[in-house]
Short mmCIF file of C-alpha atoms and ligand atoms in Angstrom, two decimals:
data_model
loop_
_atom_site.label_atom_id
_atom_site.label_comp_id
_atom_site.label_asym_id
_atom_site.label_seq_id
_atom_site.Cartn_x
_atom_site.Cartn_y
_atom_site.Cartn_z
CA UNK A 21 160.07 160.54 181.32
CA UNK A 22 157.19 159.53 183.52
CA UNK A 23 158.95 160.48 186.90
CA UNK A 24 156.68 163.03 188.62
CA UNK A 25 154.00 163.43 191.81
CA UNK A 26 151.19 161.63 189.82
CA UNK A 27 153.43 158.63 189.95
CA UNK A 28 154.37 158.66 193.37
CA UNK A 29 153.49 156.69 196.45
CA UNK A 30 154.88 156.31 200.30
CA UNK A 31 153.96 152.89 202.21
CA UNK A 32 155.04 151.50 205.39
CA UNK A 33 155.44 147.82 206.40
CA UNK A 34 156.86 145.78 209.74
CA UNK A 35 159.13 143.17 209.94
CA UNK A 36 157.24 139.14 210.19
CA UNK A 37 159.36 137.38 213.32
CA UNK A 38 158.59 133.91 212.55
CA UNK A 39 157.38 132.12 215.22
CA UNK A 40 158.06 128.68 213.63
CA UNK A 41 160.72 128.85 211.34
CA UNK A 42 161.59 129.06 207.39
CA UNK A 43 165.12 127.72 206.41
CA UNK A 44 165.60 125.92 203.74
CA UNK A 45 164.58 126.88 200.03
CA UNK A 46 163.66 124.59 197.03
CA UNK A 47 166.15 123.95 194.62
CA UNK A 48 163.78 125.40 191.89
CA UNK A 49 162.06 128.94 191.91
CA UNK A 50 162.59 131.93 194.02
CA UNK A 51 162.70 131.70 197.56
CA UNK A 52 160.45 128.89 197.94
CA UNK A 53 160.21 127.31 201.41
CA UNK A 54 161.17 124.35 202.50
CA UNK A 55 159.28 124.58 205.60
CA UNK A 56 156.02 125.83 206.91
CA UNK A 57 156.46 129.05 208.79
CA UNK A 58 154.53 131.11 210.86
CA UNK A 59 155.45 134.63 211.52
CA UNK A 60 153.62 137.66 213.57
CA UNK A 61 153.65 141.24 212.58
CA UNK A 62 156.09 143.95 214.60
CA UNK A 63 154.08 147.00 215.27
CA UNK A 64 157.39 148.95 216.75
CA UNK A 65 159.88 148.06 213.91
CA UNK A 66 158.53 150.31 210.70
CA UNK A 67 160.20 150.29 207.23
CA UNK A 68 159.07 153.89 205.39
CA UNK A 69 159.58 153.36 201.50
CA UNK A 70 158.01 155.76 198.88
CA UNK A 71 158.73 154.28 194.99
CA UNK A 72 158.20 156.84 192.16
CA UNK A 73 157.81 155.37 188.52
CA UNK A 74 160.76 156.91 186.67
CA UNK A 75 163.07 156.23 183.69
CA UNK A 76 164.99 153.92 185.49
CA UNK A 77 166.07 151.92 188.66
CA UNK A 78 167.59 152.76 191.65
CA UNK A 79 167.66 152.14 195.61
CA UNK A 80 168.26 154.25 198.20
CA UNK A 81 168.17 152.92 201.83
CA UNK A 82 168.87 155.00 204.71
CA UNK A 83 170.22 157.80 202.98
CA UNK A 84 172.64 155.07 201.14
CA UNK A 85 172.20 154.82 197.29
CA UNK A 86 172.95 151.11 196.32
CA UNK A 87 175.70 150.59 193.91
CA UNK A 88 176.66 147.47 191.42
CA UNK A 89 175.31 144.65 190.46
CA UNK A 90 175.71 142.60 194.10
CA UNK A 91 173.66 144.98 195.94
CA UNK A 92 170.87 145.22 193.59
CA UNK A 93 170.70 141.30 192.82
CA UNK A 94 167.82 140.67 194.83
CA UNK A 95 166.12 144.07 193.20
CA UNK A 96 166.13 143.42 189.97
CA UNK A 97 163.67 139.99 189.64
CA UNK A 98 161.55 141.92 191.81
CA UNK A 99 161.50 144.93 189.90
CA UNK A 100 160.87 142.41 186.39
CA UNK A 101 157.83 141.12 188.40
CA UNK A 102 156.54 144.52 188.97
CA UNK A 103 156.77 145.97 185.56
CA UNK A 104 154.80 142.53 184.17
CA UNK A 105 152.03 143.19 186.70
CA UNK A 106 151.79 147.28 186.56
CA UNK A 107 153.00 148.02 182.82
CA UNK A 108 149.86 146.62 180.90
CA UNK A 109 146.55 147.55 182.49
CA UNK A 110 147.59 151.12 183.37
CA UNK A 111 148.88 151.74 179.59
CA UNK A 112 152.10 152.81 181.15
CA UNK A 113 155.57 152.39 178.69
CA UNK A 114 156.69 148.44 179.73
CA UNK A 115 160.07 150.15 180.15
CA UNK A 116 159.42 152.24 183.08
CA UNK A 117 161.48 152.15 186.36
CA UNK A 118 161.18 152.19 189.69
CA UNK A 119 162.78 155.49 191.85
CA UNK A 120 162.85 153.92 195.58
CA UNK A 121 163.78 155.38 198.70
CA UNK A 122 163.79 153.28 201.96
CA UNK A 123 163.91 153.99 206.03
CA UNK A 124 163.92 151.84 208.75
CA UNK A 125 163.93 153.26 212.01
CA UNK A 126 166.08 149.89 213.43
CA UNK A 127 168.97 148.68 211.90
CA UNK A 128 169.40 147.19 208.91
CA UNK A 129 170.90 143.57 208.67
CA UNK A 130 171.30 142.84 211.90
CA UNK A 131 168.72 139.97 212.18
CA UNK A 132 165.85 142.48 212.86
CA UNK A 133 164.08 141.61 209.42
CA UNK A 134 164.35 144.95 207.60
CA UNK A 135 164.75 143.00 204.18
CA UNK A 136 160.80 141.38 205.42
CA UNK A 137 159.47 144.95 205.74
CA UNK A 138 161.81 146.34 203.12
CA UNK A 139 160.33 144.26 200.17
CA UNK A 140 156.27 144.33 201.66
CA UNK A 141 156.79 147.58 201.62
CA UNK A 142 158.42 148.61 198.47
CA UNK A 143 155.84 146.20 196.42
CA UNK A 144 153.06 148.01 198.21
CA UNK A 145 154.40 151.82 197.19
CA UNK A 146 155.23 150.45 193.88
CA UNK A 147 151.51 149.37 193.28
CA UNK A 148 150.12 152.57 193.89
CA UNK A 149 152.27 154.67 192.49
CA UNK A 150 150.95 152.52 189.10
CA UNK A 151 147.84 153.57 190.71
CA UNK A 152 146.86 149.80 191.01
CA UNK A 153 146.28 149.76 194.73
CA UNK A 154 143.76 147.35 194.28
CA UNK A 155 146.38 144.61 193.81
CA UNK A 156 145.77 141.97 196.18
CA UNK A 157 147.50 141.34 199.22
CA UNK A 158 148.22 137.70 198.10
CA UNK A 159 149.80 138.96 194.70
CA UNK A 160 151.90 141.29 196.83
CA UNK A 161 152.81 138.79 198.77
CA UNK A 162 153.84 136.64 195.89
CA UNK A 163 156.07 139.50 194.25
CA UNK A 164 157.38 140.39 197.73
CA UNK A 165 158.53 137.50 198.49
CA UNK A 166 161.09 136.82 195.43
CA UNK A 167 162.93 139.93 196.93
CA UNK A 168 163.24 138.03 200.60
CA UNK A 169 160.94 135.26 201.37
CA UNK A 170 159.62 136.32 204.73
CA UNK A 171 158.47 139.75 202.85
CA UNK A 172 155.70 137.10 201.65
CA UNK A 173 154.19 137.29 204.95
CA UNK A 174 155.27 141.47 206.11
CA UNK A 175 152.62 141.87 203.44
CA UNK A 176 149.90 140.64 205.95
CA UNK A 177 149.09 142.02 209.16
CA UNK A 178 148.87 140.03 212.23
CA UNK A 179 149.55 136.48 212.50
CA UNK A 180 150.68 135.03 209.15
CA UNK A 181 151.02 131.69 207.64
CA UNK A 182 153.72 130.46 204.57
CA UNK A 183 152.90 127.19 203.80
CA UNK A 184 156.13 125.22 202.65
CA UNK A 185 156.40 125.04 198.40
CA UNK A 186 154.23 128.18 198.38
CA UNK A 187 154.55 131.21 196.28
CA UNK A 188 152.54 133.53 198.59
CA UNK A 189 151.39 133.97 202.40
CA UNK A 190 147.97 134.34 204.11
CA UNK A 191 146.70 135.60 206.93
CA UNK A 192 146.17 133.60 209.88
CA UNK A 193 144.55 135.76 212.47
CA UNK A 194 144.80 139.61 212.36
CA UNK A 195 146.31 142.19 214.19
CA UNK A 196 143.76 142.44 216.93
CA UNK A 197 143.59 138.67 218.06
CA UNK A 198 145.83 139.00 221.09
CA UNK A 199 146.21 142.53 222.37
CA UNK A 200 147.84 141.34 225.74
CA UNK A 201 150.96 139.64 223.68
CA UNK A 202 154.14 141.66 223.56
CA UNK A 203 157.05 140.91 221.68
CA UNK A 204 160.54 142.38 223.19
CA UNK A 205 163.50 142.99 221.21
CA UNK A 206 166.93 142.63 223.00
CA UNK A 207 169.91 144.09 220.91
CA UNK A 208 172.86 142.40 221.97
CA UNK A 209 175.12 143.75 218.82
CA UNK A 210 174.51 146.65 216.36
CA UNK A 211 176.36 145.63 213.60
CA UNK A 212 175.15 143.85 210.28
CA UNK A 213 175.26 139.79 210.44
CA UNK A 214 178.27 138.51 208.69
CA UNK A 215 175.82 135.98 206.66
CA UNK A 216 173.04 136.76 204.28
CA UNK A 217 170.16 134.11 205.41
CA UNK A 218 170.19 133.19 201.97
CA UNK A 219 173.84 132.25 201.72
CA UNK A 220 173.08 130.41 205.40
CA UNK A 221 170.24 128.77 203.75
CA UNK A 222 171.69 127.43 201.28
CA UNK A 223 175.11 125.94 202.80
CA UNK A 224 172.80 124.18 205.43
CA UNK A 225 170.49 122.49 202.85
CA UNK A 226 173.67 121.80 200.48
CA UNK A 227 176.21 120.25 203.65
CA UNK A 228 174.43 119.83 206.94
CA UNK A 229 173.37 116.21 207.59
CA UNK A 230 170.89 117.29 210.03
CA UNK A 231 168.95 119.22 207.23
CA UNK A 232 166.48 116.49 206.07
CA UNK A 233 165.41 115.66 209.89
CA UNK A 234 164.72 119.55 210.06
CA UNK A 235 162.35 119.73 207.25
CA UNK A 236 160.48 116.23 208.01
CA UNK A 237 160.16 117.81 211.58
CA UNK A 238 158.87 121.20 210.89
CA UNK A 239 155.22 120.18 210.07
CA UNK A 240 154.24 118.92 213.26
CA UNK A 241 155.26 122.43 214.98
CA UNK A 242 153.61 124.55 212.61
CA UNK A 243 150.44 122.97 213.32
CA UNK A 244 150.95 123.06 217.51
CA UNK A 245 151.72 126.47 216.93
CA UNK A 246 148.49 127.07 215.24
CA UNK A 247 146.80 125.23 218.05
CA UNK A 248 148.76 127.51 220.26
CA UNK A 249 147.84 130.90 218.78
CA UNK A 250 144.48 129.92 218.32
CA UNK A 251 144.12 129.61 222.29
CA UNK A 252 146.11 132.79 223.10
CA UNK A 253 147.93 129.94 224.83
CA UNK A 254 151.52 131.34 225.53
CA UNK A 255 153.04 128.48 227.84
CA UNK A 256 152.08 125.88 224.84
CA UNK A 257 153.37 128.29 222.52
CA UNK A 258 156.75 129.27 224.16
CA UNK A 259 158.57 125.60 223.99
CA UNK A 260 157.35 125.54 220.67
CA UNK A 261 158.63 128.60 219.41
CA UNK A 262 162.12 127.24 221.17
CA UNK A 263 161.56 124.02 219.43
CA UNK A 264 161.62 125.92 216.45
CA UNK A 265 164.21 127.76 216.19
CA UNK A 266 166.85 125.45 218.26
CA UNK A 267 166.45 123.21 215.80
CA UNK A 268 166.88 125.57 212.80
CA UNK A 269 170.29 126.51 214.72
CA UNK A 270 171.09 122.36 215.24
CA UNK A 271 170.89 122.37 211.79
CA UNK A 272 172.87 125.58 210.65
CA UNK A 273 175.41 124.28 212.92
CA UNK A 274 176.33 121.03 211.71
CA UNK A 275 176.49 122.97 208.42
CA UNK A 276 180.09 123.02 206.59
CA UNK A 277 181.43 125.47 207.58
CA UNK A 278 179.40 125.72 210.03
CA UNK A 279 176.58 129.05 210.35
CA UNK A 280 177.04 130.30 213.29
CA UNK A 281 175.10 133.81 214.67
CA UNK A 282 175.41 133.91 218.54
CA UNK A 283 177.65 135.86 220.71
CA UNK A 284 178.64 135.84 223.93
CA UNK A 285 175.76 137.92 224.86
CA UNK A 286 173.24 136.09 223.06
CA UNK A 287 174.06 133.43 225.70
CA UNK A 288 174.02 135.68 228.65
CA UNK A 289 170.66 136.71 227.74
CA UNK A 290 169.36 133.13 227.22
CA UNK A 291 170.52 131.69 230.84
CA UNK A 292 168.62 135.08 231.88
CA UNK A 293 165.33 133.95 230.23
CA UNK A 294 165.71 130.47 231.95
CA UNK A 295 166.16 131.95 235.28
CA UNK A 296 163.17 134.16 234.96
CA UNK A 297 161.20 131.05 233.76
CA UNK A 298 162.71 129.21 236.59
CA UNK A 299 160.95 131.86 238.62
CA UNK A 300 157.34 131.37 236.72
CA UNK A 301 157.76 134.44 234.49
CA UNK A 302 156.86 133.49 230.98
CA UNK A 303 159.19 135.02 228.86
CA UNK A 304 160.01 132.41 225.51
CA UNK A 305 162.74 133.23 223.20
CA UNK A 306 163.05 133.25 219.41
CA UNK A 307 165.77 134.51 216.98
CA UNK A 308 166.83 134.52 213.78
CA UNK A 309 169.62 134.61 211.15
CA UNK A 310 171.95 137.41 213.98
CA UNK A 311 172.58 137.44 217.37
CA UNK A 312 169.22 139.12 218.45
CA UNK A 313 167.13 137.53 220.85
CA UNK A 314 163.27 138.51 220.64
CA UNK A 315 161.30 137.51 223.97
CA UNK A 316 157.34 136.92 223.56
CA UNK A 317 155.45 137.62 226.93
CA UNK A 318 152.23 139.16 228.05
CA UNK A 319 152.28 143.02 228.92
CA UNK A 320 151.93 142.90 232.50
CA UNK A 321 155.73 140.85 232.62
CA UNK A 322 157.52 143.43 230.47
CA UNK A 323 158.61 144.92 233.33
CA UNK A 324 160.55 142.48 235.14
CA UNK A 325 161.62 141.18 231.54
CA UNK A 326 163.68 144.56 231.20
CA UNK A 327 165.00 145.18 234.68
CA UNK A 328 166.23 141.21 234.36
CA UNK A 329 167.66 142.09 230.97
CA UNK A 330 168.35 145.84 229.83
CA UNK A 331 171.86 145.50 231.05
CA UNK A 332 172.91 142.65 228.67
CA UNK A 333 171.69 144.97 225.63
CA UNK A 334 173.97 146.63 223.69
CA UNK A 335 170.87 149.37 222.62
CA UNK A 336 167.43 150.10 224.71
CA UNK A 337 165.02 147.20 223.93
CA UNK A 338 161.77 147.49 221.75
CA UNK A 339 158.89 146.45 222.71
CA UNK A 340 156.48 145.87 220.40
CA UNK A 341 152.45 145.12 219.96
CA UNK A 342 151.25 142.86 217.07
CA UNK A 343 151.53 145.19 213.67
CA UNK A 344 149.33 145.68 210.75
CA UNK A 345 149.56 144.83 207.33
CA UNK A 346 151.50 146.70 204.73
CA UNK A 347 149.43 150.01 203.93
CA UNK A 348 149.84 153.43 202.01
CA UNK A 349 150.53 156.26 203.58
CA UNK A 350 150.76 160.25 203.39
CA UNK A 351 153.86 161.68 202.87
CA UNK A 352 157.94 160.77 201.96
CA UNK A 353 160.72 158.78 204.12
O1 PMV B 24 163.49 135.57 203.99
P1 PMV B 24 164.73 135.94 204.73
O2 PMV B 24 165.93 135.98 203.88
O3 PMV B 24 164.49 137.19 205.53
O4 PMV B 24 165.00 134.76 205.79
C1 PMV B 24 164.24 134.59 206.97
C2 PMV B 24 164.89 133.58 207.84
C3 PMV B 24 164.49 133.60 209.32
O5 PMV B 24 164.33 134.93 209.77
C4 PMV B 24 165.64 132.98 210.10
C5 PMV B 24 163.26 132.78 209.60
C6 PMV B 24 161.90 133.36 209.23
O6 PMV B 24 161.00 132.54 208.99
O7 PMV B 24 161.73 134.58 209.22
#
């Protein structure tokens, strides 16, 4: 039994919000992308996860032990990758187990990203509780990443780059490159998505005829976004980011059956955005596999952002600085 304190340790991660898209997997591997994404770091949304090496496995996540073999599927590869990378060097039994307990303080599954943070986060504990904490950020991102893929880049702070076919992330410019940018979360529903973005993954790359033109498209907006961030330009990013994403939603839509995560005040909140851009307030929307719209503006518009907005919400909105990477820290969840 190697379960005690001396094999303990607590990290913290944020969710990645891709600003260009990743949908679409390989056929082969584990979570390998189709397409190029490029994701940014939320500084407001934290995932709290301490692992301690035990005699066996188990997952608790906000307060809720997970049970059977369905909820831990997406555990288990990850926790096979862990115990080939920690077990040797450190001498420790190749047998041992991983005791993990998870927080989010936003909810889980409902197109927020708390699997991103979830995964960068539980690698991260997992490491230094084998008291390897000198793993590299890239190898973290690797083994993060066959828990969800865009855990590859909530490893990495800042703004992060997953190159399509690629096993790991890297960082693209850090968390201090654009202090001005703020990223607003609008909840418009609190409940979990009906769809894993796996299982909508993979029934628009097996049955949506709009899937090939998605992935030949995607390189060309990965690299304006880059050109984009790179100036701190937010009118060239903005259409982009809508580029992005309206096309990943083209795409899940022609799907059979069709994927399909909007509500009714999903929409509302779009025509708002329009209006205010109508009226020269930047304000560009992204979202991702629920019915969550995320708004990326500059500070000094968060204001009339929210008074245009706060009444569609079902919850207060977050507003959120660019994050850092995945780090230890003191203390429990
Ligand atoms: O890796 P997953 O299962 O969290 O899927 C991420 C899919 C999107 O959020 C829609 C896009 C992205 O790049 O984050």
């Amino acid at each position: 039994m190697i379960g005690h304190s001396n094999y303990s340790a607590t990290a913290v991660a944020h969710p990645s919000l891709a600003l260009v898209k990743y949908w679409g997997k390989e056929r082969t591997g584990i979570n390998i992308p189709a397409t190029a994404s490029l994701g940014v770091s939320l500084a407001a949304l934290t995932t709290t996860t301490t692992v301690t090496l035990s005699d066996g496995d188990s997952v608790t996540v906000d307060g809720r032990r997970l049970d059977g073999e369905r909820e831990l599927a997406r555990f288990v590869p990850v926790f096979e990758a862990l115990r080939r990378e920690l077990a040797e060097p450190n001498g420790l039994p190749a047998d041992f187990g991983f005791e993990v307990v998870s927080k989010n303080d936003f909810p889980t599954a409902a197109g927020l990203a708390s699997s991103a943070s979830g995964f960068a986060a539980l690698v991260t504990a997992a490491c230094a509780a084998a008291g390897r904490g000198d793993v590299s950020k890239r190898r973290r991102s690797e083994i993060a990443r066959i828990g969800s893929g865009s855990a590859a880049r909530s490893v990495f702070g800042g703004f992060v780059l997953w190159e399509a076919g690629a096993v790991g992330a890297v960082e693209f410019r850090d968390d201090r490159w654009w202090p001005s940018l703020r990223v607003v979360v609008l909840p418009v529903s609190e409940g979990p998505k009906g769809l894993s973005s796996r299982d909508g993954m993979n029934r628009t790359r097996d049955t949506s005829p709009y899937y090939p033109a998605w992935v030949a498209d995607a390189p060309k907006l990965v690299a304006a976004c880059r050109d984009a961030v790179e100036k701190r330009d937010l009118d060239a990013l903005g259409p982009i980011m809508r580029r992005s994403y309206l096309r990943m939603f083209g795409t899940m839509l022609a799907a059979d059956p069709p994927v399909l995560y909007w509500l009714p005040a999903t929409l509302a909140v779009l025509h708002r955005l329009d209006a205010l851009r109508a009226q020269g307030i930047p304000v560009w929307d992204t979202m991702d596999a629920g019915p969550q719209v995320k708004v990326f503006t500059t500070e000094e518009h968060v204001p009339a952002l929210l008074e245009s907005c706060s009444a569609l919400c079902t919850a207060d909105p977050i507003v959120s600085t660019v994050g850092g990477p995945a780090r230890v820290v003191e203390g429990s969840p």
